[in-house]
Structure formats: structure tokens, C-alpha cells
Short mmCIF file of N, CA and C in Angstrom, two decimals:
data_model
loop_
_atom_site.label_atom_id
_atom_site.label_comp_id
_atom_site.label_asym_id
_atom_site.label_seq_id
_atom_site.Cartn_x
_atom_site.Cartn_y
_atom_site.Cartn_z
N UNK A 271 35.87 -6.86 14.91
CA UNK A 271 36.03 -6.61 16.33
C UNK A 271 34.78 -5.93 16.90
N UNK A 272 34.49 -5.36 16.54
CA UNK A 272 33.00 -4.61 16.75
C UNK A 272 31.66 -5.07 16.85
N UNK A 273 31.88 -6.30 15.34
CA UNK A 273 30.26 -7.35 15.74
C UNK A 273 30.76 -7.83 17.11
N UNK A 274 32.05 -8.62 17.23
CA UNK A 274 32.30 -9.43 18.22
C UNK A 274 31.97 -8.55 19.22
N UNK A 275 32.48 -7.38 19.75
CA UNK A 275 32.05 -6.73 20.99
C UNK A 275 30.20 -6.28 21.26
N UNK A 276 29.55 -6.09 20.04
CA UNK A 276 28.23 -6.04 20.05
C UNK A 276 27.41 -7.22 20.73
N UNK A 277 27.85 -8.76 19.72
CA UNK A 277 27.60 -9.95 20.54
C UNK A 277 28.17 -9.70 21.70
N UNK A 278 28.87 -9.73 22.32
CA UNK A 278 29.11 -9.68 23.96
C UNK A 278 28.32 -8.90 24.46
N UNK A 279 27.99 -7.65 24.38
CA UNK A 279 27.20 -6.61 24.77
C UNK A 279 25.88 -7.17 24.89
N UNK A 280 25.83 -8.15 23.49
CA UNK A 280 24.21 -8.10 23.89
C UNK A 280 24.12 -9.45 24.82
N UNK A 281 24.78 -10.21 24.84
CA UNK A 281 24.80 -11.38 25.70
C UNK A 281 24.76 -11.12 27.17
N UNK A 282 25.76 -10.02 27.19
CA UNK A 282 25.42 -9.47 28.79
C UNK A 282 24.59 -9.36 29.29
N UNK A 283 23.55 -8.37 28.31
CA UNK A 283 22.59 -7.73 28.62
C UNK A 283 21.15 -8.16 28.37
N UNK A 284 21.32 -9.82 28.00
CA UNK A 284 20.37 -10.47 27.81
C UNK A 284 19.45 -9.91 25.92
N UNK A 285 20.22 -8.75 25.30
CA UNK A 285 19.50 -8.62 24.42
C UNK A 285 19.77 -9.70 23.01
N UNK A 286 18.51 -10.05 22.07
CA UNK A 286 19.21 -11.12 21.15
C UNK A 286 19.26 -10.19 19.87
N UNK A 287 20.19 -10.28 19.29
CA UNK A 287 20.59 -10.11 17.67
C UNK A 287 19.39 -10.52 16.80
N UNK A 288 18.86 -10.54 16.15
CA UNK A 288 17.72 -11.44 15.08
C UNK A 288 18.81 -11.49 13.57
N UNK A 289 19.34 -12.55 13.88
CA UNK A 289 20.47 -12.77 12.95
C UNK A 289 19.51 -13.15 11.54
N UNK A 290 18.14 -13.31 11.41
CA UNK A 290 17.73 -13.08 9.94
C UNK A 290 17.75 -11.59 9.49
N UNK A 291 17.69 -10.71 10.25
CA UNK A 291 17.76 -9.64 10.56
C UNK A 291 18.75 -9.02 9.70
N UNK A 292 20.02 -9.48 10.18
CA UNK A 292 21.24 -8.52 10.65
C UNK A 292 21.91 -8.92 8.95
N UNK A 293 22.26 -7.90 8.21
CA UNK A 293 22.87 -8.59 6.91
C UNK A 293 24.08 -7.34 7.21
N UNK A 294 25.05 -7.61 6.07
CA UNK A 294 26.26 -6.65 5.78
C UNK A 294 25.97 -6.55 4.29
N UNK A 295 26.90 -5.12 4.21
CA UNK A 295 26.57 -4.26 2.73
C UNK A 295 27.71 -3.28 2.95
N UNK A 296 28.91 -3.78 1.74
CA UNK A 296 29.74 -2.91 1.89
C UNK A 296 29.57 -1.67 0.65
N UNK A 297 30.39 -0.67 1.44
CA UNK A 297 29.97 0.00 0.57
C UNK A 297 31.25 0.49 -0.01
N UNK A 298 31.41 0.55 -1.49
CA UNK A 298 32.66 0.71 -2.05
C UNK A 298 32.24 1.41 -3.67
N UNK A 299 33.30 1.55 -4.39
CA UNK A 299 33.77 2.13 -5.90
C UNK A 299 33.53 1.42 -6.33
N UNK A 300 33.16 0.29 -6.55
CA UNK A 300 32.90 -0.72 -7.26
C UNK A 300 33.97 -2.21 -6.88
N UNK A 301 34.07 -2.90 -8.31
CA UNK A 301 34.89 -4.09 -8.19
C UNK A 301 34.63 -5.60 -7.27
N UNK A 302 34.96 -6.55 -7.12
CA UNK A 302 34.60 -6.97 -6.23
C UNK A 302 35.38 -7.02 -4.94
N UNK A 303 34.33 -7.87 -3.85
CA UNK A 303 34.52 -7.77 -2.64
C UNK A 303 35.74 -8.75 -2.05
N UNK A 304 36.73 -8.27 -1.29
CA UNK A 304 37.66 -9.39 -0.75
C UNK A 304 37.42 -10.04 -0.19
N UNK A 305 37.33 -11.66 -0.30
CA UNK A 305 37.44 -12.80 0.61
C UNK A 305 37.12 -12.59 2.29
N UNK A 306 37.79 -11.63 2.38
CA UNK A 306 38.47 -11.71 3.82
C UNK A 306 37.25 -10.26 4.72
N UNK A 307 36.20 -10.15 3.49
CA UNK A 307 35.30 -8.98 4.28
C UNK A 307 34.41 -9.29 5.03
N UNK A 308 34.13 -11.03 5.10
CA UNK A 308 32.88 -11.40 5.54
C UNK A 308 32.55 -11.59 6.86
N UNK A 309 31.47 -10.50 7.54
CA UNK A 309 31.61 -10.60 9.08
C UNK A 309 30.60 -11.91 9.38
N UNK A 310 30.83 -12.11 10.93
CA UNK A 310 30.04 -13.28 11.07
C UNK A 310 29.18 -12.89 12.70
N UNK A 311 28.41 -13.63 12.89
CA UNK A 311 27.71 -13.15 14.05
C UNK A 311 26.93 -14.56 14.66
N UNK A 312 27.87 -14.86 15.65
CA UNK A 312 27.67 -16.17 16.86
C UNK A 312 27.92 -17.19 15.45
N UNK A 313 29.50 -16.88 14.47
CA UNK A 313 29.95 -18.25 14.19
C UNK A 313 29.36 -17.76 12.39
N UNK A 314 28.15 -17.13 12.29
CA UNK A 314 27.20 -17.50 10.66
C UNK A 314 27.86 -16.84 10.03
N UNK A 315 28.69 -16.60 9.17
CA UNK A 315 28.31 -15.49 7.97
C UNK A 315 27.11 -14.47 7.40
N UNK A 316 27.30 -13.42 7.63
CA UNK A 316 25.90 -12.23 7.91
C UNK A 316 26.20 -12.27 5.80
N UNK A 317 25.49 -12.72 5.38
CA UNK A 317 24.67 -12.19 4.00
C UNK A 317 24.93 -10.93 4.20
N UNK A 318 25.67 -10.93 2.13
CA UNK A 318 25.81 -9.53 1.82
C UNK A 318 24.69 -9.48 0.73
N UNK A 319 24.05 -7.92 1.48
CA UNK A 319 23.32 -7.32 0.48
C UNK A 319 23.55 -6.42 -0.94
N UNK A 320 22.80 -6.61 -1.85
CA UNK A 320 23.33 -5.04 -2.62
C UNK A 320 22.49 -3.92 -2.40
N UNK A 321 21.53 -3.75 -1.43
CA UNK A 321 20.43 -2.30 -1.45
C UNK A 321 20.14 -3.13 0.25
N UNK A 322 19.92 -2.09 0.71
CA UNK A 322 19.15 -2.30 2.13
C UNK A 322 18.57 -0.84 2.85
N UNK A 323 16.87 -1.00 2.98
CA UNK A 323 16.15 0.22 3.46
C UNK A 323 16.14 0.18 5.12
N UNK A 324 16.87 1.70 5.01
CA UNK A 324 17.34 2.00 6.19
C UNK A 324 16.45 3.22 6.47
N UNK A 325 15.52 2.93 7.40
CA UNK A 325 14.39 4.57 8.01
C UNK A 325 13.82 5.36 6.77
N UNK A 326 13.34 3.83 5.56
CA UNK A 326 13.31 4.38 4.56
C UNK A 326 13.38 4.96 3.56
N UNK A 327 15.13 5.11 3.43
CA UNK A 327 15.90 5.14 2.58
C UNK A 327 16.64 4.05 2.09
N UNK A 328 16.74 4.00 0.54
CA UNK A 328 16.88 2.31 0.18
C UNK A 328 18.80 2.84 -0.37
N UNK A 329 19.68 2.40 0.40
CA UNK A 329 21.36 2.37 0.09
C UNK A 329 21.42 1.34 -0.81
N UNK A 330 22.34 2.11 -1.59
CA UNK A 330 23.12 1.12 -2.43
C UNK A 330 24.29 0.86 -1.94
N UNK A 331 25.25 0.31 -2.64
CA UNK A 331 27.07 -0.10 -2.06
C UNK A 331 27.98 1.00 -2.86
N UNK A 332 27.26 1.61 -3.54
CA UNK A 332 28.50 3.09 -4.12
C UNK A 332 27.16 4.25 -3.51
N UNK A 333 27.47 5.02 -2.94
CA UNK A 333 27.02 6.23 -2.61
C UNK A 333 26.99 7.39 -3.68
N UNK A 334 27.12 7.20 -4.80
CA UNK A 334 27.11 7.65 -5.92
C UNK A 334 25.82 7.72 -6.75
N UNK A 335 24.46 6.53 -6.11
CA UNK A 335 23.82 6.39 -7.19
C UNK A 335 22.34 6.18 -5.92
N UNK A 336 21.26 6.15 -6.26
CA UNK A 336 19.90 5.97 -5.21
C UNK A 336 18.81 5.50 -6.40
N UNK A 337 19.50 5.06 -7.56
CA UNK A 337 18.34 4.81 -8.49
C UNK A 337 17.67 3.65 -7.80
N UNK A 338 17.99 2.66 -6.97
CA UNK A 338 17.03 1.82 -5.83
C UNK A 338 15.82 2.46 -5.23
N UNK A 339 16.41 3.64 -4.38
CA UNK A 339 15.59 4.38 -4.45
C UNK A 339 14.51 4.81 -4.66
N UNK A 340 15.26 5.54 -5.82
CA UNK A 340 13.77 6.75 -6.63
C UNK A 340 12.59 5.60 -7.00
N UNK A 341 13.88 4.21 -7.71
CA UNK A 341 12.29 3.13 -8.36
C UNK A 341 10.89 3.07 -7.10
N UNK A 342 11.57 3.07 -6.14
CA UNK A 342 11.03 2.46 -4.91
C UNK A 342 9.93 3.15 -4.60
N UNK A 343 10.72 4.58 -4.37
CA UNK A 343 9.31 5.75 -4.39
C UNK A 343 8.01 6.07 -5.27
N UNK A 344 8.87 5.63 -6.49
CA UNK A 344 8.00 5.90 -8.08
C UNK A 344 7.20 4.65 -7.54
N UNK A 345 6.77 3.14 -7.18
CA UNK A 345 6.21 1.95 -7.53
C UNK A 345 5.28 2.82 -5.88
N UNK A 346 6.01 3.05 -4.99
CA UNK A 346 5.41 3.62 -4.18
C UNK A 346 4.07 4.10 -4.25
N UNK A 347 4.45 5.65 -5.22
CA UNK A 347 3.60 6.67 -5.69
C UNK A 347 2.61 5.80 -6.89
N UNK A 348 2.85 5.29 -7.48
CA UNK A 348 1.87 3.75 -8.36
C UNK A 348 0.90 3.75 -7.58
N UNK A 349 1.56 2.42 -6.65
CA UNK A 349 0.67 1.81 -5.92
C UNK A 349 -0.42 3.01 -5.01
N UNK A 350 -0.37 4.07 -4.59
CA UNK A 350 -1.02 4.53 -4.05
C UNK A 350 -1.47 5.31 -4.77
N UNK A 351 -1.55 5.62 -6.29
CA UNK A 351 -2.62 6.01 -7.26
C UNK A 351 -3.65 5.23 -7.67
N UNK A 352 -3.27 4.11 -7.62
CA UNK A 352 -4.30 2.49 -7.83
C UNK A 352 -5.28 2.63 -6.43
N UNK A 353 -4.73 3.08 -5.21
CA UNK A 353 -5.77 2.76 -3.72
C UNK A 353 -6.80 3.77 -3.89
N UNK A 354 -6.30 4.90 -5.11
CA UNK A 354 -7.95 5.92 -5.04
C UNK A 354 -8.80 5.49 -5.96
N UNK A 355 -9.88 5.14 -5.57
CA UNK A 355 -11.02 4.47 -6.31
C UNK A 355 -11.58 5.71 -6.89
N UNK A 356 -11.81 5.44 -8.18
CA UNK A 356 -12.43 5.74 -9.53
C UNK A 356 -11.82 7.55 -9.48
N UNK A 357 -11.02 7.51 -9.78
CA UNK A 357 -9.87 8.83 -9.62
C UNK A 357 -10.56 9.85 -11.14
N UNK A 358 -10.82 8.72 -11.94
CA UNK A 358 -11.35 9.95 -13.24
C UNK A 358 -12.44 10.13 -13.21
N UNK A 359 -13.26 9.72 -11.77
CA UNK A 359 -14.97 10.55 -11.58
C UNK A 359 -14.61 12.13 -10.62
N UNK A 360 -13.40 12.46 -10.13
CA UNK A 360 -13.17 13.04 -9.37
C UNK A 360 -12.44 14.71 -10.09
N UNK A 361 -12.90 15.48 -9.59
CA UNK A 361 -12.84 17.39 -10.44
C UNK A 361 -11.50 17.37 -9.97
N UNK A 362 -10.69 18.27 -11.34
CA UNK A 362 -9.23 18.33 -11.40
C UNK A 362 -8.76 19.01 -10.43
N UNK A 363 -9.36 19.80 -9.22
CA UNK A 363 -8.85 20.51 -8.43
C UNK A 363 -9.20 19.41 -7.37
N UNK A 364 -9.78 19.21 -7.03
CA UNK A 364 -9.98 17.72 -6.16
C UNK A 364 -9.12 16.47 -6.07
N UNK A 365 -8.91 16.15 -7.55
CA UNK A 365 -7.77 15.17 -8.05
C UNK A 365 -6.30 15.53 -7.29
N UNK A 366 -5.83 17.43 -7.36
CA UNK A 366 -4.77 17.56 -7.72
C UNK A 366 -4.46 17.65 -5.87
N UNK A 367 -5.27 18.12 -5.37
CA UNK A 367 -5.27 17.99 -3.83
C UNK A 367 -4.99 16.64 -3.36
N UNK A 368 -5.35 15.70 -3.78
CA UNK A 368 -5.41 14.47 -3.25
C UNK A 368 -3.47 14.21 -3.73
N UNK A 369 -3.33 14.67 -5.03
CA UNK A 369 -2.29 14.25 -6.22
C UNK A 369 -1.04 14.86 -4.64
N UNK A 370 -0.94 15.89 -3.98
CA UNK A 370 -0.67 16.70 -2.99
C UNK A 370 -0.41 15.93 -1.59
N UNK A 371 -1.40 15.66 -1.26
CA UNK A 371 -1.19 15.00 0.16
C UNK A 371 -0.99 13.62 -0.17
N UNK A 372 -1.38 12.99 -0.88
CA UNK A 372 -1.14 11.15 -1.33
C UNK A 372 0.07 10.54 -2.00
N UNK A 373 0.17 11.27 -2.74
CA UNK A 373 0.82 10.43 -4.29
C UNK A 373 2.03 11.19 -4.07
N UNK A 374 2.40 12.82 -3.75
CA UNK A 374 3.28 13.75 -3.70
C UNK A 374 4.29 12.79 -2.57
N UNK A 375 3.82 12.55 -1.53
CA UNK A 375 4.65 12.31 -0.16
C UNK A 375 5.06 11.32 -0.27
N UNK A 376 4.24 10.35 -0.94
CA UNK A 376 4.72 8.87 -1.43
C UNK A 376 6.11 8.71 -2.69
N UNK A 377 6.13 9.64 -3.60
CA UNK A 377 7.01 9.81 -4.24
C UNK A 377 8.39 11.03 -3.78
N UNK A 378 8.00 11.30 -2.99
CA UNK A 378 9.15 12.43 -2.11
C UNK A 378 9.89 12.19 -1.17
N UNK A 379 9.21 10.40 0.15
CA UNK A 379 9.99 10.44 1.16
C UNK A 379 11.32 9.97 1.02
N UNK A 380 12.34 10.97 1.37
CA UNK A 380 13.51 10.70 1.77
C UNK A 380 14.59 11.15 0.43
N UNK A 381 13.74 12.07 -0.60
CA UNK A 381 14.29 12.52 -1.57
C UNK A 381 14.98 13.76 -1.11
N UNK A 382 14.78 14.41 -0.12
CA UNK A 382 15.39 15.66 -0.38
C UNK A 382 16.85 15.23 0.41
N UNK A 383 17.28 14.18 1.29
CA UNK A 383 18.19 13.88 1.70
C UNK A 383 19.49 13.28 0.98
N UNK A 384 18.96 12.70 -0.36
CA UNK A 384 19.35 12.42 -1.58
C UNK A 384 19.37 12.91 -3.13
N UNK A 385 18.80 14.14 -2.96
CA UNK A 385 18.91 15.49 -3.99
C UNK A 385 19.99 15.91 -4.52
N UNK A 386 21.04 15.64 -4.05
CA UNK A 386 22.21 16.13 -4.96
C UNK A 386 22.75 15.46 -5.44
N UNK A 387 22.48 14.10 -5.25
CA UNK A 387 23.48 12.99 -5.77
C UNK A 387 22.27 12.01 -6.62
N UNK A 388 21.23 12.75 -7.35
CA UNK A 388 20.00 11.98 -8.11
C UNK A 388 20.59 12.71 -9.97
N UNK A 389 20.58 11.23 -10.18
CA UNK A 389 21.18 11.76 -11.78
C UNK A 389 20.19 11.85 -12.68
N UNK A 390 19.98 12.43 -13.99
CA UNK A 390 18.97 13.27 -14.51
C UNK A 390 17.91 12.19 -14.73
N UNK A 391 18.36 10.34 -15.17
CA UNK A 391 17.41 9.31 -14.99
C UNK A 391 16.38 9.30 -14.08
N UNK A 392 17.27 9.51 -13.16
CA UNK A 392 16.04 9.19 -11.33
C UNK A 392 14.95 10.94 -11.68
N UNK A 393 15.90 11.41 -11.91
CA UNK A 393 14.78 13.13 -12.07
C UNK A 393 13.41 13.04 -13.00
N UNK A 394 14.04 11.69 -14.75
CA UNK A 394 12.74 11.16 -15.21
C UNK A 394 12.05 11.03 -14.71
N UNK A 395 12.47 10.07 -14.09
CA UNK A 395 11.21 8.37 -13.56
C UNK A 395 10.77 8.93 -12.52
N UNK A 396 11.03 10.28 -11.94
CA UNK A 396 10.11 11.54 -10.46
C UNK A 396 8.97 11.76 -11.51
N UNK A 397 9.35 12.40 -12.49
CA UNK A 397 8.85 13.49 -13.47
C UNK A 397 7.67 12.64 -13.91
N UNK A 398 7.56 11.73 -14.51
CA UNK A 398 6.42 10.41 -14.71
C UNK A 398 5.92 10.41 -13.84
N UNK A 399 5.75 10.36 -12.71
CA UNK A 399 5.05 10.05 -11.61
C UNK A 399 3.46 11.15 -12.31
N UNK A 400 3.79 12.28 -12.21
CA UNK A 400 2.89 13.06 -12.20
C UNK A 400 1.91 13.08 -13.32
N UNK A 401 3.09 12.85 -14.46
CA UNK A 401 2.35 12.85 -15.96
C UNK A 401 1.54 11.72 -15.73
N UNK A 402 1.73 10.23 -15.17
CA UNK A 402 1.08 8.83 -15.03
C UNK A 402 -0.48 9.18 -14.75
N UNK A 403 -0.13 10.02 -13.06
CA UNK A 403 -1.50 10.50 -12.25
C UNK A 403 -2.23 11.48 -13.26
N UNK A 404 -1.60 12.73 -13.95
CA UNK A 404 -2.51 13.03 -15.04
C UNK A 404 -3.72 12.12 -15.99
N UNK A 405 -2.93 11.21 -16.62
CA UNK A 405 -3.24 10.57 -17.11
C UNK A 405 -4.54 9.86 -16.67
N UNK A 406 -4.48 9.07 -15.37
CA UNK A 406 -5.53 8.38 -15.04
C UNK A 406 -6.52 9.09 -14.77
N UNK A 407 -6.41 10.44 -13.80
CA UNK A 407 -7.33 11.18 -13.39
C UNK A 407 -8.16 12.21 -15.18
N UNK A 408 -7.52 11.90 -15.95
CA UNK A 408 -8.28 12.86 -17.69
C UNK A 408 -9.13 11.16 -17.97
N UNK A 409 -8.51 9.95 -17.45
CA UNK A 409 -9.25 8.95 -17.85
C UNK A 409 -8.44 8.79 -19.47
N UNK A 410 -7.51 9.21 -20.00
CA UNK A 410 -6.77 8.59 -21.41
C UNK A 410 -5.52 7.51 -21.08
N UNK A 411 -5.46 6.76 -21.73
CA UNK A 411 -4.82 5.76 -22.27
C UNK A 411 -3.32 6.66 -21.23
N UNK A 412 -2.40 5.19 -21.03
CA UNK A 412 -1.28 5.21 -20.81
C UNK A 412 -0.22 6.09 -21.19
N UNK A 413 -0.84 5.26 -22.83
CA UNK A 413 0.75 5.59 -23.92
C UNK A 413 0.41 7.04 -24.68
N UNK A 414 -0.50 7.75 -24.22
CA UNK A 414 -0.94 9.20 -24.54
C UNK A 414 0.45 9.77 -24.25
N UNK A 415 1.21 10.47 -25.29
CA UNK A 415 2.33 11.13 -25.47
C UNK A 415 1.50 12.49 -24.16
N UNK A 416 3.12 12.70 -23.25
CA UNK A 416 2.77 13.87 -22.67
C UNK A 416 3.32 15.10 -23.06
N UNK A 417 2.75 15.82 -21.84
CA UNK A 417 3.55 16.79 -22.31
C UNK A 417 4.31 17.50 -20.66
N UNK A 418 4.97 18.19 -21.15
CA UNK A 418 5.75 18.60 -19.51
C UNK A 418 4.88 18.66 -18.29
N UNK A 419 4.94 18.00 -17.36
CA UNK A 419 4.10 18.45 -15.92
C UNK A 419 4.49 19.40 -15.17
N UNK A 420 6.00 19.24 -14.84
CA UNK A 420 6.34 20.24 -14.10
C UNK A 420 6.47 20.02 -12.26
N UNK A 421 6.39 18.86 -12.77
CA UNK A 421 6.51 17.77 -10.97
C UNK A 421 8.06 18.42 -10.26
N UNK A 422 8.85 18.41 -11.21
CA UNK A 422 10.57 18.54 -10.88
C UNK A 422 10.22 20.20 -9.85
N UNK A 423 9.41 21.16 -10.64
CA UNK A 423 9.02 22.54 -10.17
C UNK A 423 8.50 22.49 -9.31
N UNK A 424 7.72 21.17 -8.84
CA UNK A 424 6.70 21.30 -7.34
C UNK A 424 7.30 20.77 -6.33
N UNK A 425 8.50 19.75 -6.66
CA UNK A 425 9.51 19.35 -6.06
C UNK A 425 9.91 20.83 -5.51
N UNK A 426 10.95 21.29 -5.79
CA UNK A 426 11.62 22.47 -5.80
C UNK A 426 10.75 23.29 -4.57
N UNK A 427 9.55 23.23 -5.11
CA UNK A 427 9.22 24.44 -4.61
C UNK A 427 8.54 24.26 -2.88
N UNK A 428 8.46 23.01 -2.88
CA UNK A 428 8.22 22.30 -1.29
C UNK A 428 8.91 22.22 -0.57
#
């Protein structure tokens, strides 16, 4: 009843829907979905999603879990350790500034809104982030066993 009154609304008002746009994502305990959930918009069936980023937060369909999420932020915080060119010519206090305003914000947006409900997995794959950027900026190998960073503590403490 609601898409239907939206379509009217926007028909009135001359505004259009971008029905590639517009998907549904229920959100439930699990199990599957009933037959009878599928909304439609001017006649289509709106595609159900399982994750959809909303103001940059990536939902799942149980509100229980954001490991979509955290991956998202972590490939995030990646990719924008790869955009600093030649990172292990650069002094560790220099590195860790950059590690601060770049790589920190990229792996943080929209975490603290989802902080209580991040299970100790997603707290890993944060925690890597930092040990990774260590890593590149000493210039050693990947698979160099770490040792604690202490990312979870700089979290915290921001």
C-alpha cells in the first residue's frame, strides 16, 4: 500500500522512481522469504537484495551481523593503501600520519554506528587493517607473522 501510494505521489508530482534503482530487502531471522512479500512498482517486481549501501552503510537482512560491512571498509582501507605511492620510502612518523587521516577514516566510516553489534571476526579483519599498512610501510613480505598493533585501541580511543 505504501509503494502504491508513493507511485501516485510521484506521478502527481511529476517526480520519476528510477526503478533500476529501487530494489527491496527484507529484513528478517532468517529462513526463507514468503511468496506473497514481493513488492512491485508500476506493475515490475522490485528485486530482492541480500546487502544494500545505504549513506554508506552496507545492511544486511538480519540486523544481527555487518560482516558486509566491515569487508567493505577493510577492501576500502586496501585500496587506499595501494593510492600512496612508494609508502616504504616514507619516515614512520610520516607513514603513521598519513596511516591517520587516509587509511584510519577509510576503515572507520560508519563503524561506530555499528559497534555493538560487530562480532569478534569483523574486530579481526579491523585489526589487519593496520598490521597490513605496517607491513608495507617496514617494506616486509605479507605473510611476516605479526604481532599486536593495537588498531582496536586507536579505534576506542577516537
Amino acid at each position: 500500500t505504501a509503494l502504491n501510494r508513493l507511485q501516485m505521489w510521484a506521478d502527481d508530482n511529476k517526480f520519476a522512481i528510477n526503478e533500476t534503482k529501487t530494489v527491496q530487502m527484507v529484513f528478517r531471522k532468517g529462513g526463507r522469504l514468503p511468496p506473497n512479500d514481493a513488492l512491485t512498482l508500476y506493475g515490475t517486481p522490485l528485486a530482492i537484495v541480500n546487502n544494500f549501501k545505504y549513506l554508506g552503510i552496507t545492511l544486511q537482512p538480519t540486523t544481527t551481523s555487518f560482516r558486509t560491512h566491515v569487508q567493505d571498509r577493510v577492501a576500502s582501507a586496501i585500496k587506499a593503501m595501494y593510492d600512496i605511492k612508494n609508502l616504504h620510502l616514507l619516515a614512520l612518523d610520516t607513514a603513521m600520519i598519513l596511516f591517520r587521516a587516509k587509511i584510519m577514516l577509510s576503515a572507520l566510516y560508519g563503524i561506530e554506528i555499528v559497534w555493538e553489534r560487530l562480532k569478534s571476526s569483523d574486530l579481526k579483519r579491523l585489526e589487519k587493517v593496520k598490521a597490513s599498512y605496517l607491513k608495507k610501510v617496514l617494506g616486509v613480505a605479507r605473510n611476516t607473522k605479526s604481532r599486536e598493533t593495537f588498531f582496536l585501541e586507536d579505534i576506542r580511543l577516537t
